[in-house]
Amino acid sequence: MGRLTRRPPRPDLPPAIEKALELAKRERVLAFAVDDNTGGYVVATTYALAVFTSSAERILRRRWLSVDAGAWEPVTATLTVTWADRRRAGQWSFRDQQTLLPETVRERVQASVILSTRLNLGDRRTGRVAIRQDLATRELVPQIILGRYAREDDPEVQAHVQAALAHLRDQVGLPA
């Protein structure tokens, strides 16, 4: 007969942070961790990523479709989150903590992407067009993320983006 092993109990989210989250109906906390640098809490819920100070002041709460990507650096135990609207990336470190936050960020971002395609626009210009889902409302939202060298006001870029967007909209049944 195999031996059952139990994980050590996971610490609970402090009540002040839980209250400050103001969870929506059917929303729940999936994972959290305490940032080593600030002592703040980074919380992943079913619908959003939220960050609070240690005194339960909300710094940010962004829907998963606002998260472009997350990157985990295991050597420094640092999670970096980039935003679809190109705001400054968020970065938090969680040394000596047992947390599922990096995996949860990855899973939630992937869950919000319905369909996407990469754009290669030449001359180091790249981008991505996606249909993402707001996990709280189930609304499908078109999203355009251009690389560093691609300009929104460039007619050639606009033409490629609109063509890709029309193709994705057609595939998911959204009106053009």
Short mmCIF file of N, CA and C in Angstrom, two decimals:
data_model
loop_
_atom_site.label_atom_id
_atom_site.label_comp_id
_atom_site.label_asym_id
_atom_site.label_seq_id
_atom_site.Cartn_x
_atom_site.Cartn_y
_atom_site.Cartn_z
N MET A 1 0.85 -1.17 0.00
CA MET A 1 0.00 0.00 0.00
C MET A 1 0.89 1.23 0.00
N GLY A 2 0.61 2.20 -0.89
CA GLY A 2 1.41 3.42 -1.01
C GLY A 2 1.21 4.35 0.17
N ARG A 3 2.24 5.10 0.45
CA ARG A 3 2.16 6.06 1.54
C ARG A 3 1.57 7.38 1.04
N LEU A 4 0.63 7.90 1.77
CA LEU A 4 0.04 9.19 1.41
C LEU A 4 0.90 10.30 1.99
N THR A 5 1.20 11.27 1.15
CA THR A 5 1.96 12.42 1.65
C THR A 5 1.06 13.64 1.59
N ARG A 6 1.17 14.46 2.59
CA ARG A 6 0.37 15.67 2.65
C ARG A 6 1.27 16.88 2.50
N ARG A 7 0.77 17.84 1.77
CA ARG A 7 1.48 19.10 1.67
C ARG A 7 1.28 19.86 2.97
N PRO A 8 2.26 20.67 3.33
CA PRO A 8 2.04 21.50 4.50
C PRO A 8 0.89 22.46 4.23
N PRO A 9 0.12 22.82 5.26
CA PRO A 9 -1.01 23.70 5.02
C PRO A 9 -0.57 25.05 4.47
N ARG A 10 -1.34 25.54 3.52
CA ARG A 10 -1.05 26.83 2.90
C ARG A 10 -1.57 27.93 3.82
N PRO A 11 -0.79 28.99 4.01
CA PRO A 11 -1.28 30.07 4.86
C PRO A 11 -2.51 30.73 4.23
N ASP A 12 -3.37 31.24 5.07
CA ASP A 12 -4.58 31.91 4.60
C ASP A 12 -4.28 33.37 4.27
N LEU A 13 -5.06 33.90 3.36
CA LEU A 13 -4.98 35.31 3.03
C LEU A 13 -5.52 36.09 4.22
N PRO A 14 -4.82 37.14 4.67
CA PRO A 14 -5.31 37.92 5.81
C PRO A 14 -6.73 38.45 5.55
N PRO A 15 -7.57 38.46 6.57
CA PRO A 15 -8.96 38.91 6.40
C PRO A 15 -9.08 40.32 5.81
N ALA A 16 -8.17 41.22 6.17
CA ALA A 16 -8.24 42.59 5.64
C ALA A 16 -8.03 42.60 4.12
N ILE A 17 -7.13 41.76 3.63
CA ILE A 17 -6.89 41.67 2.18
C ILE A 17 -8.10 41.02 1.52
N GLU A 18 -8.61 39.96 2.13
CA GLU A 18 -9.77 39.28 1.57
C GLU A 18 -10.96 40.23 1.44
N LYS A 19 -11.17 41.04 2.45
CA LYS A 19 -12.27 42.00 2.43
C LYS A 19 -12.03 43.06 1.36
N ALA A 20 -10.80 43.55 1.27
CA ALA A 20 -10.46 44.59 0.29
C ALA A 20 -10.57 44.10 -1.15
N LEU A 21 -10.50 42.80 -1.35
CA LEU A 21 -10.63 42.24 -2.70
C LEU A 21 -12.00 42.51 -3.30
N GLU A 22 -13.02 42.57 -2.45
CA GLU A 22 -14.39 42.79 -2.92
C GLU A 22 -14.72 41.84 -4.07
N LEU A 23 -14.65 40.55 -3.79
CA LEU A 23 -14.87 39.54 -4.81
C LEU A 23 -16.29 39.61 -5.38
N ALA A 24 -16.39 39.45 -6.68
CA ALA A 24 -17.68 39.42 -7.36
C ALA A 24 -18.33 38.06 -7.12
N LYS A 25 -19.57 37.97 -7.50
CA LYS A 25 -20.29 36.70 -7.39
C LYS A 25 -19.55 35.64 -8.20
N ARG A 26 -19.32 34.50 -7.65
CA ARG A 26 -18.62 33.35 -8.24
C ARG A 26 -17.12 33.56 -8.43
N GLU A 27 -16.58 34.69 -7.96
CA GLU A 27 -15.13 34.92 -8.02
C GLU A 27 -14.50 34.37 -6.75
N ARG A 28 -13.33 33.75 -6.91
CA ARG A 28 -12.64 33.25 -5.73
C ARG A 28 -11.13 33.42 -5.89
N VAL A 29 -10.44 33.37 -4.78
CA VAL A 29 -8.98 33.49 -4.77
C VAL A 29 -8.40 32.16 -5.21
N LEU A 30 -7.50 32.20 -6.20
CA LEU A 30 -6.85 30.99 -6.70
C LEU A 30 -5.45 30.82 -6.11
N ALA A 31 -4.73 31.92 -5.97
CA ALA A 31 -3.36 31.87 -5.44
C ALA A 31 -2.96 33.27 -4.99
N PHE A 32 -1.99 33.31 -4.09
CA PHE A 32 -1.45 34.60 -3.67
C PHE A 32 -0.05 34.39 -3.14
N ALA A 33 0.67 35.50 -3.03
CA ALA A 33 2.02 35.47 -2.44
C ALA A 33 2.32 36.87 -1.92
N VAL A 34 3.31 36.94 -1.06
CA VAL A 34 3.73 38.20 -0.47
C VAL A 34 5.04 38.63 -1.13
N ASP A 35 5.04 39.84 -1.68
CA ASP A 35 6.23 40.36 -2.35
C ASP A 35 7.34 40.59 -1.34
N ASP A 36 8.51 40.05 -1.60
CA ASP A 36 9.65 40.19 -0.69
C ASP A 36 10.11 41.64 -0.54
N ASN A 37 9.95 42.43 -1.58
CA ASN A 37 10.47 43.79 -1.56
C ASN A 37 9.56 44.79 -0.84
N THR A 38 8.25 44.60 -0.96
CA THR A 38 7.32 45.58 -0.40
C THR A 38 6.47 45.04 0.75
N GLY A 39 6.37 43.71 0.87
CA GLY A 39 5.48 43.12 1.86
C GLY A 39 4.04 43.13 1.40
N GLY A 40 3.80 43.59 0.16
CA GLY A 40 2.45 43.63 -0.39
C GLY A 40 2.00 42.26 -0.86
N TYR A 41 0.71 42.14 -1.07
CA TYR A 41 0.11 40.88 -1.50
C TYR A 41 -0.23 40.93 -2.98
N VAL A 42 0.16 39.89 -3.71
CA VAL A 42 -0.20 39.73 -5.10
C VAL A 42 -1.20 38.57 -5.12
N VAL A 43 -2.41 38.85 -5.62
CA VAL A 43 -3.50 37.89 -5.52
C VAL A 43 -4.07 37.61 -6.91
N ALA A 44 -4.17 36.34 -7.25
CA ALA A 44 -4.81 35.91 -8.49
C ALA A 44 -6.19 35.37 -8.14
N THR A 45 -7.22 35.97 -8.74
CA THR A 45 -8.57 35.46 -8.56
C THR A 45 -9.03 34.85 -9.88
N THR A 46 -10.22 34.31 -9.89
CA THR A 46 -10.74 33.73 -11.12
C THR A 46 -10.89 34.78 -12.22
N TYR A 47 -11.09 36.06 -11.86
CA TYR A 47 -11.36 37.09 -12.85
C TYR A 47 -10.26 38.14 -13.01
N ALA A 48 -9.33 38.25 -12.06
CA ALA A 48 -8.39 39.37 -12.11
C ALA A 48 -7.11 39.09 -11.34
N LEU A 49 -6.13 39.95 -11.58
CA LEU A 49 -4.89 39.98 -10.81
C LEU A 49 -4.94 41.27 -9.99
N ALA A 50 -4.71 41.14 -8.70
CA ALA A 50 -4.80 42.30 -7.81
C ALA A 50 -3.54 42.38 -6.95
N VAL A 51 -3.16 43.61 -6.60
CA VAL A 51 -2.01 43.83 -5.74
C VAL A 51 -2.44 44.79 -4.63
N PHE A 52 -2.07 44.43 -3.40
CA PHE A 52 -2.42 45.23 -2.22
C PHE A 52 -1.17 45.51 -1.40
N THR A 53 -1.17 46.64 -0.71
CA THR A 53 -0.11 46.91 0.25
C THR A 53 -0.33 45.99 1.44
N SER A 54 0.64 45.93 2.34
CA SER A 54 0.49 45.10 3.54
C SER A 54 -0.64 45.60 4.44
N SER A 55 -1.04 46.86 4.26
CA SER A 55 -2.15 47.41 5.05
C SER A 55 -3.48 47.34 4.30
N ALA A 56 -3.55 46.51 3.27
CA ALA A 56 -4.77 46.21 2.51
C ALA A 56 -5.26 47.35 1.62
N GLU A 57 -4.37 48.26 1.22
CA GLU A 57 -4.71 49.28 0.23
C GLU A 57 -4.52 48.68 -1.14
N ARG A 58 -5.53 48.82 -1.99
CA ARG A 58 -5.42 48.26 -3.33
C ARG A 58 -4.53 49.13 -4.20
N ILE A 59 -3.50 48.53 -4.79
CA ILE A 59 -2.60 49.22 -5.72
C ILE A 59 -3.11 49.04 -7.14
N LEU A 60 -3.55 47.82 -7.47
CA LEU A 60 -4.10 47.58 -8.79
C LEU A 60 -5.01 46.37 -8.76
N ARG A 61 -5.91 46.37 -9.69
CA ARG A 61 -6.77 45.21 -9.98
C ARG A 61 -7.04 45.28 -11.47
N ARG A 62 -6.53 44.27 -12.20
CA ARG A 62 -6.68 44.26 -13.66
C ARG A 62 -7.26 42.92 -14.09
N ARG A 63 -8.20 42.98 -15.01
CA ARG A 63 -8.79 41.77 -15.56
C ARG A 63 -7.72 40.96 -16.29
N TRP A 64 -7.92 39.65 -16.39
CA TRP A 64 -6.92 38.80 -17.02
C TRP A 64 -6.69 39.17 -18.48
N LEU A 65 -7.71 39.68 -19.16
CA LEU A 65 -7.47 40.05 -20.55
C LEU A 65 -6.59 41.28 -20.68
N SER A 66 -6.33 41.97 -19.58
CA SER A 66 -5.40 43.11 -19.58
C SER A 66 -3.95 42.67 -19.41
N VAL A 67 -3.76 41.42 -19.03
CA VAL A 67 -2.41 40.88 -18.85
C VAL A 67 -1.94 40.34 -20.19
N ASP A 68 -0.84 40.88 -20.70
CA ASP A 68 -0.29 40.38 -21.95
C ASP A 68 0.44 39.06 -21.70
N ALA A 69 1.32 39.04 -20.72
CA ALA A 69 2.09 37.83 -20.45
C ALA A 69 2.68 37.89 -19.05
N GLY A 70 3.06 36.74 -18.56
CA GLY A 70 3.77 36.63 -17.30
C GLY A 70 5.03 35.82 -17.52
N ALA A 71 6.10 36.19 -16.84
CA ALA A 71 7.36 35.45 -16.96
C ALA A 71 7.89 35.17 -15.56
N TRP A 72 8.27 33.93 -15.32
CA TRP A 72 8.79 33.51 -14.03
C TRP A 72 10.28 33.27 -14.15
N GLU A 73 11.06 33.90 -13.30
CA GLU A 73 12.51 33.71 -13.24
C GLU A 73 12.80 32.91 -11.98
N PRO A 74 13.05 31.60 -12.10
CA PRO A 74 13.20 30.75 -10.92
C PRO A 74 14.42 31.06 -10.06
N VAL A 75 15.51 31.53 -10.65
CA VAL A 75 16.72 31.81 -9.88
C VAL A 75 16.48 32.91 -8.86
N THR A 76 15.79 33.97 -9.29
CA THR A 76 15.51 35.08 -8.39
C THR A 76 14.11 35.01 -7.79
N ALA A 77 13.33 34.01 -8.19
CA ALA A 77 11.94 33.84 -7.74
C ALA A 77 11.13 35.10 -8.02
N THR A 78 11.29 35.63 -9.24
CA THR A 78 10.64 36.88 -9.62
C THR A 78 9.62 36.64 -10.71
N LEU A 79 8.43 37.19 -10.50
CA LEU A 79 7.36 37.14 -11.48
C LEU A 79 7.25 38.53 -12.11
N THR A 80 7.31 38.57 -13.45
CA THR A 80 7.14 39.81 -14.19
C THR A 80 5.88 39.69 -15.03
N VAL A 81 5.02 40.68 -14.93
CA VAL A 81 3.77 40.69 -15.69
C VAL A 81 3.77 41.90 -16.61
N THR A 82 3.56 41.64 -17.90
CA THR A 82 3.45 42.73 -18.87
C THR A 82 1.98 42.92 -19.20
N TRP A 83 1.63 44.17 -19.50
CA TRP A 83 0.24 44.54 -19.72
C TRP A 83 -0.04 44.76 -21.19
N ALA A 84 -1.24 44.43 -21.61
CA ALA A 84 -1.64 44.58 -23.00
C ALA A 84 -1.65 46.04 -23.45
N ASP A 85 -1.86 46.96 -22.53
CA ASP A 85 -1.90 48.38 -22.89
C ASP A 85 -0.54 49.06 -22.80
N ARG A 86 0.51 48.27 -22.66
CA ARG A 86 1.90 48.74 -22.62
C ARG A 86 2.24 49.57 -21.39
N ARG A 87 1.43 49.52 -20.36
CA ARG A 87 1.82 50.18 -19.11
C ARG A 87 3.07 49.51 -18.57
N ARG A 88 3.71 50.17 -17.63
CA ARG A 88 4.93 49.63 -17.05
C ARG A 88 4.65 48.26 -16.43
N ALA A 89 5.54 47.32 -16.70
CA ALA A 89 5.36 45.95 -16.22
C ALA A 89 5.37 45.90 -14.69
N GLY A 90 4.67 44.93 -14.13
CA GLY A 90 4.71 44.69 -12.69
C GLY A 90 5.73 43.61 -12.40
N GLN A 91 6.43 43.74 -11.30
CA GLN A 91 7.45 42.75 -10.97
C GLN A 91 7.45 42.53 -9.46
N TRP A 92 7.40 41.24 -9.07
CA TRP A 92 7.34 40.87 -7.66
C TRP A 92 8.22 39.66 -7.42
N SER A 93 8.83 39.60 -6.24
CA SER A 93 9.70 38.47 -5.89
C SER A 93 9.11 37.69 -4.72
N PHE A 94 9.24 36.38 -4.78
CA PHE A 94 8.65 35.51 -3.76
C PHE A 94 9.63 34.42 -3.31
N ARG A 95 10.81 34.82 -2.84
CA ARG A 95 11.79 33.85 -2.37
C ARG A 95 11.27 33.15 -1.12
N ASP A 96 11.63 31.90 -0.96
CA ASP A 96 11.30 31.11 0.23
C ASP A 96 9.80 31.04 0.50
N GLN A 97 8.99 31.10 -0.56
CA GLN A 97 7.54 30.95 -0.40
C GLN A 97 7.07 29.82 -1.30
N GLN A 98 6.14 29.08 -0.79
CA GLN A 98 5.52 28.05 -1.60
C GLN A 98 4.22 28.65 -2.14
N THR A 99 4.21 28.95 -3.44
CA THR A 99 3.04 29.57 -4.03
C THR A 99 2.81 29.02 -5.43
N LEU A 100 1.57 28.98 -5.83
CA LEU A 100 1.21 28.58 -7.18
C LEU A 100 0.89 29.79 -8.05
N LEU A 101 1.29 30.97 -7.62
CA LEU A 101 0.98 32.19 -8.33
C LEU A 101 1.52 32.20 -9.77
N PRO A 102 2.78 31.85 -10.03
CA PRO A 102 3.26 31.87 -11.43
C PRO A 102 2.45 30.95 -12.34
N GLU A 103 2.15 29.75 -11.88
CA GLU A 103 1.36 28.82 -12.68
C GLU A 103 -0.06 29.34 -12.89
N THR A 104 -0.60 29.96 -11.86
CA THR A 104 -1.96 30.48 -11.95
C THR A 104 -2.04 31.64 -12.93
N VAL A 105 -1.05 32.52 -12.90
CA VAL A 105 -1.01 33.63 -13.86
C VAL A 105 -0.98 33.06 -15.28
N ARG A 106 -0.13 32.10 -15.52
CA ARG A 106 -0.03 31.50 -16.85
C ARG A 106 -1.36 30.89 -17.28
N GLU A 107 -1.98 30.14 -16.38
CA GLU A 107 -3.24 29.46 -16.70
C GLU A 107 -4.35 30.46 -16.98
N ARG A 108 -4.46 31.52 -16.19
CA ARG A 108 -5.53 32.50 -16.36
C ARG A 108 -5.35 33.31 -17.64
N VAL A 109 -4.11 33.68 -17.96
CA VAL A 109 -3.87 34.40 -19.21
C VAL A 109 -4.25 33.52 -20.39
N GLN A 110 -3.81 32.26 -20.36
CA GLN A 110 -4.16 31.34 -21.44
C GLN A 110 -5.66 31.12 -21.54
N ALA A 111 -6.34 31.05 -20.41
CA ALA A 111 -7.79 30.86 -20.41
C ALA A 111 -8.52 32.03 -21.04
N SER A 112 -7.93 33.22 -20.98
CA SER A 112 -8.60 34.40 -21.54
C SER A 112 -8.38 34.54 -23.05
N VAL A 113 -7.41 33.83 -23.61
CA VAL A 113 -7.14 33.92 -25.05
C VAL A 113 -8.00 32.89 -25.77
N ILE A 114 -8.89 33.38 -26.61
CA ILE A 114 -9.73 32.49 -27.41
C ILE A 114 -9.01 32.11 -28.70
N LEU A 115 -8.45 33.11 -29.36
CA LEU A 115 -7.76 32.89 -30.63
C LEU A 115 -6.78 34.03 -30.83
N SER A 116 -5.60 33.74 -31.36
CA SER A 116 -4.65 34.82 -31.63
C SER A 116 -3.78 34.48 -32.82
N THR A 117 -3.21 35.52 -33.39
CA THR A 117 -2.29 35.34 -34.50
C THR A 117 -1.18 36.38 -34.40
N ARG A 118 0.01 35.97 -34.83
CA ARG A 118 1.16 36.88 -34.82
C ARG A 118 1.21 37.63 -36.15
N LEU A 119 1.71 38.84 -36.07
CA LEU A 119 1.90 39.66 -37.25
C LEU A 119 3.39 39.87 -37.47
N ASN A 120 3.87 39.59 -38.68
CA ASN A 120 5.24 39.92 -39.05
C ASN A 120 5.14 40.98 -40.13
N LEU A 121 5.46 42.20 -39.76
CA LEU A 121 5.22 43.35 -40.63
C LEU A 121 6.49 43.81 -41.35
N GLY A 122 7.59 43.07 -41.22
CA GLY A 122 8.85 43.44 -41.85
C GLY A 122 9.57 44.54 -41.10
N ASP A 123 10.83 44.74 -41.40
CA ASP A 123 11.65 45.79 -40.76
C ASP A 123 11.57 45.74 -39.24
N ARG A 124 11.69 44.58 -38.67
CA ARG A 124 11.65 44.37 -37.21
C ARG A 124 10.30 44.73 -36.59
N ARG A 125 9.30 44.96 -37.40
CA ARG A 125 7.97 45.31 -36.88
C ARG A 125 7.16 44.03 -36.69
N THR A 126 6.65 43.86 -35.48
CA THR A 126 5.85 42.69 -35.16
C THR A 126 4.62 43.13 -34.38
N GLY A 127 3.76 42.20 -34.17
CA GLY A 127 2.58 42.47 -33.36
C GLY A 127 1.78 41.19 -33.19
N ARG A 128 0.67 41.34 -32.51
CA ARG A 128 -0.20 40.21 -32.26
C ARG A 128 -1.63 40.73 -32.20
N VAL A 129 -2.53 40.00 -32.79
CA VAL A 129 -3.95 40.31 -32.73
C VAL A 129 -4.62 39.11 -32.08
N ALA A 130 -5.52 39.38 -31.14
CA ALA A 130 -6.17 38.29 -30.41
C ALA A 130 -7.63 38.61 -30.15
N ILE A 131 -8.38 37.56 -29.95
CA ILE A 131 -9.72 37.67 -29.40
C ILE A 131 -9.59 37.10 -28.00
N ARG A 132 -9.84 37.95 -26.99
CA ARG A 132 -9.71 37.54 -25.60
C ARG A 132 -11.09 37.56 -24.95
N GLN A 133 -11.20 36.85 -23.86
CA GLN A 133 -12.46 36.77 -23.15
C GLN A 133 -12.33 37.38 -21.76
N ASP A 134 -13.26 38.26 -21.42
CA ASP A 134 -13.35 38.74 -20.04
C ASP A 134 -13.93 37.58 -19.25
N LEU A 135 -13.16 37.00 -18.37
CA LEU A 135 -13.58 35.79 -17.67
C LEU A 135 -14.75 36.02 -16.72
N ALA A 136 -15.01 37.27 -16.35
CA ALA A 136 -16.13 37.57 -15.46
C ALA A 136 -17.45 37.65 -16.22
N THR A 137 -17.41 38.27 -17.40
CA THR A 137 -18.65 38.51 -18.16
C THR A 137 -18.81 37.59 -19.36
N ARG A 138 -17.75 36.91 -19.75
CA ARG A 138 -17.70 36.05 -20.93
C ARG A 138 -17.72 36.84 -22.24
N GLU A 139 -17.60 38.16 -22.15
CA GLU A 139 -17.57 39.00 -23.33
C GLU A 139 -16.29 38.75 -24.12
N LEU A 140 -16.41 38.68 -25.45
CA LEU A 140 -15.24 38.53 -26.31
C LEU A 140 -14.77 39.91 -26.73
N VAL A 141 -13.45 40.14 -26.57
CA VAL A 141 -12.88 41.46 -26.80
C VAL A 141 -11.70 41.34 -27.77
N PRO A 142 -11.73 42.06 -28.89
CA PRO A 142 -10.57 42.08 -29.78
C PRO A 142 -9.42 42.84 -29.13
N GLN A 143 -8.22 42.38 -29.36
CA GLN A 143 -7.06 43.02 -28.73
C GLN A 143 -5.91 43.08 -29.73
N ILE A 144 -5.26 44.24 -29.79
CA ILE A 144 -4.12 44.46 -30.68
C ILE A 144 -2.93 44.83 -29.82
N ILE A 145 -1.84 44.09 -29.98
CA ILE A 145 -0.61 44.39 -29.25
C ILE A 145 0.51 44.50 -30.27
N LEU A 146 1.00 45.71 -30.43
CA LEU A 146 2.06 45.94 -31.40
C LEU A 146 3.42 45.92 -30.72
N GLY A 147 4.40 45.41 -31.46
CA GLY A 147 5.77 45.39 -30.95
C GLY A 147 6.38 46.78 -30.93
N ARG A 148 7.58 46.85 -30.41
CA ARG A 148 8.27 48.12 -30.19
C ARG A 148 8.39 48.97 -31.45
N TYR A 149 8.64 48.36 -32.60
CA TYR A 149 8.93 49.14 -33.80
C TYR A 149 7.71 49.36 -34.70
N ALA A 150 6.57 48.81 -34.32
CA ALA A 150 5.36 48.98 -35.12
C ALA A 150 4.56 50.16 -34.57
N ARG A 151 4.16 51.05 -35.47
CA ARG A 151 3.40 52.24 -35.06
C ARG A 151 1.94 52.08 -35.44
N GLU A 152 1.05 52.44 -34.53
CA GLU A 152 -0.39 52.35 -34.77
C GLU A 152 -0.83 53.22 -35.96
N ASP A 153 -0.18 54.35 -36.16
CA ASP A 153 -0.61 55.29 -37.20
C ASP A 153 -0.02 54.96 -38.58
N ASP A 154 0.75 53.90 -38.70
CA ASP A 154 1.31 53.48 -39.97
C ASP A 154 0.21 52.78 -40.78
N PRO A 155 -0.13 53.30 -41.97
CA PRO A 155 -1.22 52.71 -42.78
C PRO A 155 -0.99 51.24 -43.12
N GLU A 156 0.26 50.86 -43.36
CA GLU A 156 0.55 49.47 -43.68
C GLU A 156 0.28 48.57 -42.47
N VAL A 157 0.68 49.02 -41.28
CA VAL A 157 0.42 48.27 -40.06
C VAL A 157 -1.08 48.17 -39.83
N GLN A 158 -1.79 49.28 -40.00
CA GLN A 158 -3.25 49.28 -39.82
C GLN A 158 -3.92 48.28 -40.76
N ALA A 159 -3.48 48.22 -42.00
CA ALA A 159 -4.07 47.30 -42.97
C ALA A 159 -3.87 45.85 -42.54
N HIS A 160 -2.66 45.51 -42.10
CA HIS A 160 -2.38 44.14 -41.64
C HIS A 160 -3.21 43.81 -40.40
N VAL A 161 -3.27 44.74 -39.46
CA VAL A 161 -4.03 44.53 -38.23
C VAL A 161 -5.51 44.31 -38.53
N GLN A 162 -6.08 45.17 -39.38
CA GLN A 162 -7.51 45.06 -39.70
C GLN A 162 -7.82 43.75 -40.42
N ALA A 163 -6.94 43.32 -41.32
CA ALA A 163 -7.15 42.05 -42.02
C ALA A 163 -7.09 40.88 -41.04
N ALA A 164 -6.11 40.89 -40.16
CA ALA A 164 -5.98 39.80 -39.17
C ALA A 164 -7.16 39.80 -38.21
N LEU A 165 -7.57 40.98 -37.79
CA LEU A 165 -8.69 41.11 -36.87
C LEU A 165 -9.99 40.61 -37.53
N ALA A 166 -10.21 40.97 -38.79
CA ALA A 166 -11.40 40.50 -39.51
C ALA A 166 -11.41 38.98 -39.60
N HIS A 167 -10.25 38.40 -39.88
CA HIS A 167 -10.14 36.94 -39.97
C HIS A 167 -10.48 36.28 -38.62
N LEU A 168 -9.92 36.81 -37.52
CA LEU A 168 -10.20 36.23 -36.20
C LEU A 168 -11.67 36.42 -35.81
N ARG A 169 -12.21 37.60 -36.07
CA ARG A 169 -13.63 37.86 -35.76
C ARG A 169 -14.52 36.86 -36.49
N ASP A 170 -14.21 36.62 -37.76
CA ASP A 170 -14.98 35.67 -38.55
C ASP A 170 -14.91 34.26 -37.94
N GLN A 171 -13.72 33.87 -37.48
CA GLN A 171 -13.54 32.52 -36.93
C GLN A 171 -14.31 32.31 -35.63
N VAL A 172 -14.49 33.37 -34.83
CA VAL A 172 -15.22 33.21 -33.56
C VAL A 172 -16.66 33.68 -33.66
N GLY A 173 -17.09 34.14 -34.84
CA GLY A 173 -18.47 34.54 -35.03
C GLY A 173 -18.82 35.93 -34.53
N LEU A 174 -17.83 36.80 -34.44
CA LEU A 174 -18.09 38.20 -34.05
C LEU A 174 -18.37 39.00 -35.32
N PRO A 175 -19.26 40.01 -35.25
CA PRO A 175 -19.48 40.85 -36.43
C PRO A 175 -18.22 41.62 -36.80
N ALA A 176 -18.05 41.84 -38.09
CA ALA A 176 -16.87 42.57 -38.58
C ALA A 176 -16.92 43.98 -38.25
#
